[in-house]
Amino acid sequence: MPRGNLPEDYRRHVTAALAALDVRNLVLSIHDPSFPSAPGEDTGRGTPYSEGGMGFLEFARELGFNGIQLGPQGQTSEDNASPYDGTLFSRNVLNVALAPLTHEETWGGLVRPERLQSLVSARPGGDARVTHRYAFRAWSEALEAAWEAFRHKRPRAAPGSAVAWLSEHFDTFRRQHHAWLERDVLYDVLCLEHGRPYWKEWPSEWDRRLWSPRPGEEASFAKRRQLLLAKYAARAEAYAFQQFLVHSQHAALRERTAAWGLKLYGDLQIGFSPRDAWAYQGLFVGSYLMGAPPSRTNPEGQPWNYPVLDPGQYHAPPDPKGPYPGVRQPGPVLWFMGSRVNKMLSEYDGLRIDHPHGLVCPWVYRSGELNALHAVQNGARLFSSPDLPDHPELARWALVAPGQLDRSVPRYADGWVRELSPEQVNRYSALFDAIIAAAHAHGRKVSDLLCEVLSTMPHPLQRVLEQYGLGRFRVTQKADLKNPRDVYRGENAAPQDWIMVGNHDTKPIWALAERWRQEGEARAQADYLAWRLHPEDAGREDFARRLLEEPGMLVQAKFADLFASRAENVMVFFADLLGMKETYNAPGTVSEENWSLRVPRDYRREYGEKLAGDAALNLPKALALALRAGGEAARTRHAPLIAALERLAMQLSQPPG
């Protein structure tokens, strides 16, 4: 599908169909490394800020998407590519598009073209997968060279030149962000000082607690920080400059997507990087860690090893002599949450809230146990454990009385807490309220927040989301077709929900459909989808047979099921859009393959070829099927639109050329 090869009236009809189906948001989900690169700029990893990345976003807009869901964009390490273990404030400098830095007129020629071409030529492997370790080293080398070039050009930069502009804006950036820049660079400095890449291995207890002094130590610790910043002033400035580059390119991307009518969603991850766990350790409970309890999605549970924010620091101690006696004031934890969310909302149009149970009713387990899996399986809810004999320490944080628990179900079950008063809901909602307040302060609607609630929704979380009118995720490939009340079935979606066939942690729908056929599950899927999309009894069996017999129709119907639901928000993962069959991430596993799948460089041509074989998402076809699912009245009312969509679907399915 070459650029501009879509029919002229494509977007008009797709937009009209989304409106007719009450779909407000059609969002494409893709993480930064998965973006394609243009020729001459690929050093082993994608970025949305590159020419190739921008081109793919334009392609998404052409197809009819009005939003882009990015993954967490924090700094990752060389040995851990997971974006959910990245930093909370520093951006990932692997996202800096290097090719623009070679341009003299805009970026002062900070990277020599021959250096970039050398890094591109030396990239191992093809372009189907991220080569994370090579990319990490290549970017480190290129950005160090960019800093050295800037440092030498800066003193003699002519007024009005690119370097002079960069110098002025860099100074402003450092002033505005000095608080988190200092914390983050000091982590790198101390890793260098001690020759250890992980803070818990540093031999100096003072440095391990550099941002967490005990009473009476504040002045000494502050002096140690200032000495380190002075000793490593050049490194601190280089770190800040690299952050300035990636923040500047992100701001430029947001201007471009706004002009295209694309909303940009960030990802508010629930976890903390080692850098953040060190820098903010004074805000955490030392004796417990956060994880995922046993569930339908992960029957064994997952020991995430993430720190737990200290409930005792949510609010400041009451001040009877203050201006608001008796009114609880925000404490260090809420100030931290506000700072984090305010920064994100200044950079995105909306936020995906990762595992919101971790904000409302986190599942915790004891730290320091040798068998972490056993520990997480025998953990408990932080605020819902008033009298557990194996976790007596949690009683002080309990927000419920023993009589409000249903002991007949496991303590991780949705119904473990049976009932809550409005006052108890308010207390469970403390961290969530900080997010909502920040959203309002930035002019965002509550509906600009996406809550990644999957197979389970504990009662406290349900009550907190209900008070704000927020929905959950419905991942339809996981639907139990034998259970009419299953949360993943399309007919159970509410308008405020976000619905999708899969996400970054599931198998692509095209690979799953192959497995359904091989394992004899395709018939059940076809019968269910025929019931959903063909409301009349007459002809339903023929429709089900068509889903089984025509290549790709079963998956197109699976997409149509999303649009036929009551959910006003539809999300599509890039692999599902493009007809890819490789898995992006297998949860609970450690593998070089995880987080590495990329959009093919020649994605337009490959997408067009797959459409011809009904092996990629044909959006007009899915929308036409969804409109027909409304019954005879809807088919009559939307007859011209359905006909136009079916014509478009037929055009797209013609072999290229």
XYZ file of C-alpha atoms in Angstrom:
657
model
C 0.000 0.000 0.000
C 2.056 2.977 -1.215
C 1.593 6.383 0.379
C -1.763 7.913 -0.539
C -3.089 4.705 -2.124
C -6.261 4.593 -0.024
C -9.480 5.503 -1.846
C -10.238 9.222 -1.722
C -13.388 8.823 0.376
C -11.884 6.247 2.755
C -11.444 8.441 5.857
C -14.824 10.125 5.412
C -16.698 6.830 5.450
C -14.609 5.287 8.239
C -15.150 8.387 10.388
C -18.895 8.279 9.691
C -19.058 4.583 10.609
C -17.260 5.152 13.912
C -19.719 7.921 14.739
C -22.700 5.738 13.796
C -21.363 3.016 16.107
C -20.766 5.504 18.970
C -17.011 4.831 18.955
C -15.271 7.966 20.220
C -11.711 6.666 20.327
C -10.014 4.305 17.885
C -6.502 3.979 19.263
C -3.467 2.163 17.885
C -1.162 0.709 20.553
C 2.567 0.492 19.866
C 5.693 0.728 22.029
C 8.643 2.891 21.019
C 11.165 0.214 19.929
C 8.584 -1.312 17.562
C 8.410 1.685 15.235
C 9.943 1.169 11.798
C 12.995 3.095 10.655
C 13.568 4.794 7.343
C 16.602 3.742 5.270
C 19.793 5.213 6.647
C 18.557 5.752 10.225
C 18.151 2.240 11.661
C 20.624 1.529 14.443
C 18.701 -1.455 15.790
C 15.658 0.071 17.442
C 12.650 2.139 16.488
C 11.536 5.503 17.859
C 8.376 7.536 17.231
C 10.528 10.648 16.697
C 12.365 9.343 13.636
C 11.367 9.767 10.006
C 10.220 6.145 9.931
C 8.283 6.587 13.168
C 6.530 9.723 11.963
C 5.651 7.982 8.711
C 3.998 5.114 10.574
C 1.946 7.520 12.694
C 0.787 9.238 9.511
C -0.152 5.809 8.137
C -2.241 5.133 11.261
C -4.028 8.442 10.815
C -4.746 7.633 7.156
C -6.343 4.352 8.213
C -8.754 6.154 10.560
C -7.121 5.975 13.989
C -7.556 9.078 16.139
C -5.230 8.138 18.975
C -1.867 6.472 19.653
C -1.159 4.539 22.851
C 2.561 4.495 23.569
C 4.198 2.328 26.195
C 6.180 3.665 29.159
C 8.912 5.940 27.822
C 11.350 5.856 30.741
C 15.029 4.987 30.521
C 15.727 1.261 30.339
C 19.029 -0.469 31.056
C 21.300 -2.429 28.758
C 20.346 -5.748 30.351
C 16.594 -5.136 30.755
C 14.561 -3.905 27.782
C 11.187 -4.005 29.571
C 9.615 -0.539 29.352
C 7.679 -1.311 32.540
C 10.961 -1.309 34.465
C 12.018 2.064 33.041
C 12.448 5.349 34.904
C 9.508 7.518 35.948
C 10.945 10.973 35.189
C 13.902 10.548 32.838
C 12.924 9.707 29.288
C 14.591 6.915 27.354
C 17.428 8.472 25.367
C 17.265 5.484 22.990
C 14.283 7.363 21.551
C 16.424 10.265 20.343
C 16.182 10.277 16.563
C 19.827 10.484 15.539
C 19.365 11.389 11.867
C 17.987 14.893 12.582
C 21.030 15.613 14.764
C 23.174 15.454 11.623
C 21.367 18.531 10.213
C 23.328 21.751 10.699
C 20.417 24.160 10.247
C 18.133 22.630 12.906
C 20.330 20.735 15.380
C 23.720 22.268 14.760
C 25.169 19.154 13.137
C 25.752 17.524 16.525
C 26.258 14.072 14.992
C 28.439 13.578 11.934
C 26.610 11.786 9.084
C 29.470 9.310 8.698
C 29.188 8.344 12.381
C 25.486 7.615 11.974
C 26.083 5.599 8.822
C 28.790 3.609 10.589
C 26.374 2.682 13.367
C 23.681 1.768 10.838
C 26.070 -0.379 8.807
C 27.306 -2.250 11.877
C 23.801 -3.109 13.118
C 23.504 -6.909 13.495
C 20.550 -8.872 12.174
C 17.622 -7.659 10.117
C 14.952 -5.078 10.888
C 12.246 -7.467 12.132
C 13.488 -7.431 15.734
C 15.055 -4.878 18.049
C 18.738 -5.488 18.735
C 18.565 -3.908 22.172
C 22.125 -4.308 23.412
C 23.635 -3.031 20.193
C 21.175 -0.135 20.086
C 21.978 0.773 23.691
C 25.685 1.005 22.939
C 25.201 2.715 19.577
C 23.010 5.431 21.074
C 25.401 5.901 23.995
C 28.264 6.462 21.580
C 26.297 8.816 19.321
C 24.826 10.894 22.147
C 28.189 11.245 23.850
C 29.541 12.576 20.563
C 26.552 14.931 20.280
C 27.246 16.305 23.748
C 30.926 16.847 22.986
C 30.038 18.645 19.756
C 27.532 20.876 21.557
C 29.991 21.606 24.390
C 32.644 22.791 21.945
C 30.302 24.732 19.632
C 28.333 26.429 22.399
C 30.844 29.139 23.462
C 31.265 30.468 19.908
C 27.688 29.992 18.651
C 26.486 32.906 16.514
C 23.249 34.599 17.663
C 20.269 33.080 15.890
C 22.117 29.889 15.022
C 20.783 26.430 15.817
C 23.388 25.941 18.549
C 22.488 29.277 20.164
C 18.815 28.290 20.165
C 19.687 24.924 21.687
C 21.847 26.573 24.324
C 19.101 28.940 25.450
C 16.429 26.246 25.633
C 18.779 23.761 27.289
C 19.441 26.196 30.135
C 15.699 26.689 30.597
C 15.133 22.917 30.601
C 17.770 22.369 33.304
C 16.226 25.016 35.533
C 12.719 23.623 35.146
C 13.661 19.983 35.766
C 16.661 20.213 38.094
C 15.005 18.237 40.933
C 14.606 14.928 39.102
C 17.654 15.485 36.878
C 19.897 15.626 39.949
C 18.413 12.494 41.492
C 18.650 10.507 38.285
C 22.178 11.484 37.334
C 23.464 10.791 40.839
C 22.408 7.173 40.394
C 24.690 6.897 37.362
C 27.446 8.719 39.242
C 27.315 6.312 42.182
C 27.182 3.243 39.944
C 30.436 4.581 38.507
C 31.900 5.414 41.927
C 31.245 1.957 43.331
C 31.692 -0.082 40.153
C 28.315 -1.739 40.715
C 25.275 -1.250 38.410
C 22.698 -1.863 41.174
C 22.324 0.341 44.227
C 21.752 -2.430 46.755
C 25.228 -3.753 45.926
C 27.018 -0.479 46.728
C 29.341 -0.890 49.726
C 28.494 2.553 51.149
C 25.353 2.571 53.284
C 25.282 6.374 53.093
C 25.188 6.309 49.307
C 22.527 3.603 49.348
C 20.426 5.992 51.454
C 21.568 9.232 49.826
C 18.011 10.543 49.393
C 16.680 8.939 52.562
C 18.541 10.411 55.547
C 17.514 9.648 59.090
C 16.703 12.497 61.495
C 19.841 14.507 62.131
C 21.573 13.307 58.930
C 19.957 15.771 56.517
C 22.792 18.308 56.404
C 25.504 15.655 55.967
C 23.598 13.915 53.185
C 22.904 17.214 51.419
C 26.611 18.011 51.554
C 27.490 14.599 50.107
C 25.073 15.193 47.215
C 26.569 18.609 46.478
C 30.099 17.190 46.532
C 29.131 14.491 44.065
C 27.389 16.973 41.754
C 30.454 19.217 41.824
C 32.862 16.325 41.213
C 30.803 15.013 38.308
C 29.515 18.342 36.997
C 30.411 17.521 33.394
C 28.639 14.163 33.571
C 25.572 15.809 35.130
C 25.467 18.384 32.357
C 25.837 15.703 29.685
C 23.009 13.694 31.267
C 20.774 16.766 31.320
C 21.602 17.543 27.686
C 20.618 14.072 26.512
C 17.363 14.417 28.422
C 16.852 17.809 26.807
C 17.243 16.236 23.362
C 14.671 13.491 23.930
C 12.207 15.837 25.660
C 12.514 18.309 22.767
C 11.841 15.638 20.172
C 8.848 14.410 22.144
C 7.420 17.936 22.247
C 7.860 18.171 18.470
C 6.068 14.842 18.019
C 3.144 16.039 20.113
C 2.820 19.165 17.978
C 2.756 16.991 14.871
C 0.189 14.520 16.199
C -2.032 17.367 17.423
C -2.001 18.846 13.927
C -2.989 15.423 12.565
C -5.856 15.073 15.051
C -4.142 12.184 16.854
C -4.368 12.058 20.650
C -1.196 10.818 22.300
C -1.597 8.537 25.337
C 1.185 7.857 27.830
C 1.527 4.813 30.072
C 1.502 5.362 33.845
C 3.355 2.201 34.813
C 2.748 0.722 38.267
C 6.363 -0.292 38.870
C 9.589 1.524 39.718
C 12.971 1.279 38.066
C 15.974 0.538 40.333
C 16.969 4.194 39.902
C 13.593 5.385 41.238
C 13.485 2.747 43.973
C 16.807 4.191 45.197
C 15.923 7.859 44.776
C 12.532 7.653 46.501
C 13.115 4.804 48.947
C 12.057 7.007 51.851
C 8.493 6.839 50.507
C 8.277 3.034 50.562
C 7.341 0.271 52.981
C 10.567 -1.649 53.457
C 9.112 -4.964 54.554
C 6.763 -5.595 51.616
C 6.865 -5.655 47.823
C 4.097 -5.428 45.241
C 3.131 -8.202 42.833
C 0.241 -9.826 41.006
C -1.849 -12.356 42.917
C -2.955 -15.660 41.403
C -5.587 -14.894 38.779
C -7.154 -16.167 35.613
C -4.525 -14.325 33.576
C -1.602 -15.521 35.735
C -2.724 -18.554 37.784
C 0.600 -18.715 39.641
C 0.805 -14.992 40.380
C 3.821 -12.806 39.604
C 6.407 -11.448 42.076
C 7.032 -8.072 40.447
C 9.605 -6.995 43.046
C 8.220 -3.435 42.965
C 8.313 -1.288 46.112
C 5.097 -0.306 47.907
C 4.286 3.325 48.682
C 3.979 3.890 52.427
C 0.340 4.550 53.456
C 1.633 6.376 56.517
C 3.032 9.076 54.220
C -0.024 9.616 52.032
C -1.032 12.525 54.259
C 0.857 14.924 56.522
C 0.327 14.713 60.289
C -2.590 16.905 61.396
C -1.624 20.447 62.337
C -4.119 21.868 64.874
C -2.528 25.300 64.481
C -2.544 25.284 60.692
C -4.925 27.214 58.444
C -7.131 24.119 57.943
C -7.308 22.310 61.301
C -8.912 18.904 61.026
C -8.429 18.734 57.226
C -5.894 16.151 56.058
C -3.168 17.702 53.945
C -1.150 15.881 51.267
C 1.939 14.130 52.550
C 5.169 13.163 50.753
C 3.586 10.262 48.828
C 0.757 12.355 47.392
C 3.188 15.145 46.491
C 5.349 12.572 44.710
C 2.360 11.154 42.829
C 1.236 14.632 41.870
C 4.687 15.543 40.548
C 4.882 12.393 38.491
C 1.400 12.685 36.979
C 1.716 16.428 36.351
C 4.855 15.825 34.309
C 3.166 13.115 32.274
C 0.027 15.151 31.623
C 2.184 18.008 30.353
C 3.529 15.572 27.751
C 0.458 13.529 26.725
C -3.219 14.021 25.954
C -4.275 11.081 28.111
C -2.897 8.277 30.265
C -3.175 4.523 30.423
C -3.126 3.563 34.115
C -1.181 0.324 34.394
C -2.642 -2.202 36.885
C -4.748 0.322 38.845
C -5.301 -2.194 41.648
C -1.704 -1.328 42.584
C -2.875 2.203 43.368
C -6.114 1.266 45.147
C -5.687 -2.145 46.780
C -2.176 -3.452 45.992
C -1.359 -7.127 46.439
C 1.771 -7.299 48.588
C 4.161 -9.997 49.766
C 7.060 -10.055 52.184
C 10.381 -8.843 50.863
C 13.535 -10.847 51.474
C 11.984 -14.317 51.134
C 14.090 -16.736 49.108
C 11.100 -18.149 47.216
C 9.470 -15.029 45.820
C 6.795 -16.995 43.936
C 5.712 -18.746 47.124
C 5.707 -15.396 48.901
C 3.480 -13.703 46.315
C 1.083 -16.646 46.244
C 0.657 -16.258 49.996
C 0.498 -12.472 50.018
C -2.435 -10.222 50.893
C -4.164 -6.947 50.012
C -2.418 -4.016 51.658
C -5.595 -2.275 52.856
C -7.891 -5.300 53.210
C -6.111 -7.461 55.781
C -7.285 -6.450 59.279
C -6.626 -9.743 61.089
C -4.599 -12.192 58.991
C -2.466 -14.409 61.269
C 0.281 -14.720 58.623
C 0.382 -10.958 57.966
C -0.253 -9.249 61.304
C 1.800 -6.223 60.209
C -0.870 -5.262 57.665
C -3.538 -4.717 60.314
C -2.357 -1.138 60.933
C -3.149 -0.184 57.332
C -6.494 -1.965 57.083
C -9.363 0.167 55.812
C -11.992 -2.515 56.471
C -13.236 -4.327 59.564
C -13.044 -8.137 59.847
C -16.813 -8.377 59.450
C -16.623 -6.817 55.970
C -14.650 -9.765 54.574
C -15.989 -12.886 52.867
C -13.757 -15.655 54.237
C -15.316 -18.255 51.938
C -13.260 -16.966 48.972
C -9.473 -16.610 48.566
C -8.088 -13.338 49.881
C -7.159 -12.285 46.333
C -10.721 -12.827 45.025
C -12.787 -9.885 43.802
C -15.309 -10.481 46.583
C -12.870 -10.745 49.504
C -14.134 -7.311 50.598
C -17.931 -7.531 50.587
C -18.988 -3.937 51.236
C -17.607 -0.460 51.782
C -18.969 2.783 53.122
C -18.481 5.989 51.085
C -15.878 7.126 53.604
C -13.931 3.883 53.155
C -14.062 4.286 49.367
C -12.584 7.766 49.768
C -9.686 6.348 51.756
C -9.008 3.610 49.186
C -9.086 6.316 46.514
C -6.301 8.533 47.886
C -3.706 7.901 45.135
C -6.339 7.772 42.440
C -7.719 11.120 43.587
C -4.272 12.652 43.030
C -4.347 11.457 39.415
C -7.848 12.826 38.878
C -6.895 16.178 40.412
C -3.879 16.431 38.101
C -6.033 15.551 35.092
C -8.474 18.326 35.925
C -5.619 20.783 36.494
C -4.315 20.058 32.992
C -7.713 20.428 31.371
C -8.156 16.717 30.728
C -11.417 14.830 30.996
C -11.720 11.829 33.271
C -12.429 9.824 30.114
C -8.866 10.604 28.981
C -7.717 8.058 31.594
C -7.637 4.373 30.589
C -7.690 1.825 33.403
C -5.989 -1.470 32.592
C -8.284 -3.676 34.640
C -8.087 -7.183 33.205
C -9.596 -10.434 34.471
C -10.108 -9.324 38.067
C -11.585 -6.236 39.692
C -11.471 -6.295 43.501
C -14.487 -4.648 45.100
C -12.531 -1.600 46.385
C -11.189 -0.928 42.886
C -14.661 -1.319 41.412
C -16.066 1.250 43.836
C -13.254 3.739 43.155
C -13.689 3.498 39.381
C -17.466 3.743 39.666
C -17.274 7.045 41.502
C -15.427 8.525 38.515
C -17.371 6.724 35.794
C -14.295 4.877 34.551
C -14.393 1.509 32.804
C -12.112 -1.471 32.377
C -10.321 -3.354 29.597
C -12.150 -6.075 27.670
C -9.690 -8.381 25.873
C -12.038 -10.417 23.720
C -9.594 -13.112 22.603
C -9.681 -14.304 26.238
C -13.478 -14.552 26.410
C -15.012 -17.674 27.949
C -17.673 -18.528 25.381
C -19.392 -20.889 27.826
C -19.947 -18.194 30.443
C -22.486 -15.507 29.426
C -21.297 -13.237 32.247
C -17.594 -13.433 31.389
C -15.926 -10.018 31.620
C -14.115 -10.396 28.293
C -17.203 -11.003 26.150
C -18.055 -8.097 23.863
C -21.733 -7.971 24.818
C -20.780 -7.305 28.450
C -18.806 -4.150 27.654
C -20.089 -0.840 29.014
C -19.772 2.492 27.135
C -16.871 3.658 29.340
C -14.823 0.492 28.732
C -11.886 0.000 26.389
C -12.239 -3.081 24.207
C -9.592 -4.892 22.141
C -8.907 -8.325 20.636
C -5.475 -8.401 22.283
C -2.709 -6.295 23.776
C 1.071 -6.318 24.116
C 0.934 -9.324 26.482
C -1.222 -11.629 24.318
C -0.692 -13.672 21.200
C -1.586 -11.809 17.981
C -5.146 -12.598 16.948
C -3.938 -14.002 13.603
C -1.736 -16.603 15.319
C -4.528 -17.418 17.751
C -7.025 -17.961 14.936
C -4.641 -20.498 13.402
C -4.489 -22.327 16.727
C -8.286 -22.278 17.029
C -8.529 -24.004 13.656
C -5.859 -26.557 14.503
C -7.339 -27.383 17.904
C -10.997 -27.432 16.850
C -11.999 -24.224 18.659
C -12.845 -22.246 15.526
C -16.403 -23.600 15.361
C -17.276 -22.279 18.810
C -15.803 -18.890 17.900
C -17.763 -18.807 14.637
C -21.031 -19.691 16.367
C -20.501 -17.026 19.003
C -19.591 -14.344 16.447
C -22.544 -15.301 14.253
C -24.811 -14.838 17.266
C -23.212 -11.441 17.935
C -23.141 -10.129 14.365
C -26.181 -11.773 12.746
C -29.143 -10.950 15.016
C -31.757 -12.822 12.952
C -32.015 -16.584 13.272
C -32.563 -16.923 9.542
C -29.235 -17.075 7.773
C -27.129 -17.204 10.946
C -25.866 -20.715 10.283
C -24.798 -19.700 6.775
C -22.976 -16.710 8.243
C -21.172 -18.944 10.755
C -20.161 -21.276 7.919
C -18.787 -18.288 5.998
C -16.670 -17.322 9.001
C -15.158 -20.790 8.974
C -14.691 -21.200 5.261
C -13.485 -17.810 4.036
C -9.838 -17.078 4.921
C -9.536 -14.264 7.418
C -13.261 -13.760 7.939
C -13.195 -15.169 11.466
C -10.654 -12.547 12.519
C -12.440 -9.726 10.694
C -15.574 -10.724 12.601
C -13.581 -10.715 15.836
C -12.714 -7.086 15.111
C -16.310 -6.330 14.158
C -17.368 -7.623 17.572
C -15.393 -4.754 19.138
C -17.248 -2.109 17.155
C -20.614 -3.793 17.705
C -20.192 -3.615 21.486
C -21.402 -0.741 23.648
C -17.805 0.309 24.384
C -17.006 3.773 23.079
C -13.267 3.089 23.023
C -11.537 0.555 20.772
C -7.829 -0.230 20.921
C -5.836 -2.218 18.356
C -2.304 -3.508 18.954
C -0.007 -2.937 15.983
C 0.640 -6.647 15.377
C -3.110 -7.299 15.175
C -3.556 -4.427 12.723
C -0.800 -5.608 10.404
C -1.609 -9.323 10.402
C 1.583 -10.290 12.238
C 1.816 -13.646 14.017
C 4.903 -13.186 16.198
C 4.410 -12.546 19.916
C 5.612 -9.194 21.288
C 5.864 -10.145 24.980
C 5.274 -13.409 26.841
C 4.405 -12.352 30.426
C 6.337 -13.964 33.248
C 9.255 -14.961 31.014
C 12.749 -13.556 30.522
C 13.816 -13.689 26.904
C 15.735 -11.611 24.353
C 12.681 -12.014 22.100
C 10.415 -10.134 24.509
C 9.829 -6.442 23.726
C 11.653 -6.796 20.411
C 9.021 -7.204 17.643
C 9.038 -4.354 15.116
C 6.816 -3.031 12.365
C 8.313 -4.169 9.029
C 10.142 -1.396 7.206
C 8.030 -1.968 4.089
C 4.814 -2.099 6.115
C 2.645 -0.325 3.519
C 3.380 -2.892 0.833
C 3.131 -5.853 3.227
C -0.134 -4.555 4.686
C -1.589 -4.137 1.208
C -0.565 -7.668 0.238
C -2.071 -9.108 3.425
C -5.316 -7.216 2.853
C -5.555 -8.947 -0.519
C -5.514 -12.274 1.312
C -7.790 -11.050 4.126
C -4.842 -11.541 6.468
C -4.729 -8.096 8.118
C -7.358 -5.817 9.637
C -9.675 -4.547 6.897
C -11.258 -1.720 8.860
C -14.104 -0.933 6.422
C -15.087 -4.617 6.379
C -15.128 -4.858 10.182
C -17.152 -1.645 10.455
C -19.670 -2.816 7.856
C -20.141 -6.094 9.744
C -20.623 -4.161 12.990
C -23.237 -1.869 11.446
C -25.127 -4.860 10.050
C -25.165 -6.358 13.545
C -27.592 -3.626 14.607
C -30.462 -5.465 12.962
C -32.851 -4.586 10.165
C -33.568 -1.065 11.428
C -29.868 -0.212 11.606
C -29.199 -1.749 8.193
C -31.947 0.360 6.690
C -30.825 3.558 8.417
C -27.181 3.069 7.462
C -27.676 1.359 4.097
C -25.670 3.903 2.020
C -22.821 3.896 4.556
C -22.735 0.094 4.716
C -22.645 -0.082 0.930
C -19.790 2.444 0.807
C -17.808 0.530 3.428
C -18.292 -2.782 1.634
C -17.121 -1.139 -1.589
C -14.029 0.156 0.207
C -13.410 -3.274 1.754
C -13.563 -4.838 -1.699
C -11.143 -2.267 -3.120
C -8.665 -2.896 -0.317
C -8.824 -6.632 -0.880
C -7.733 -6.318 -4.509
C -4.165 -7.499 -5.141
C -1.714 -4.560 -5.287
C -0.909 -3.336 -8.766
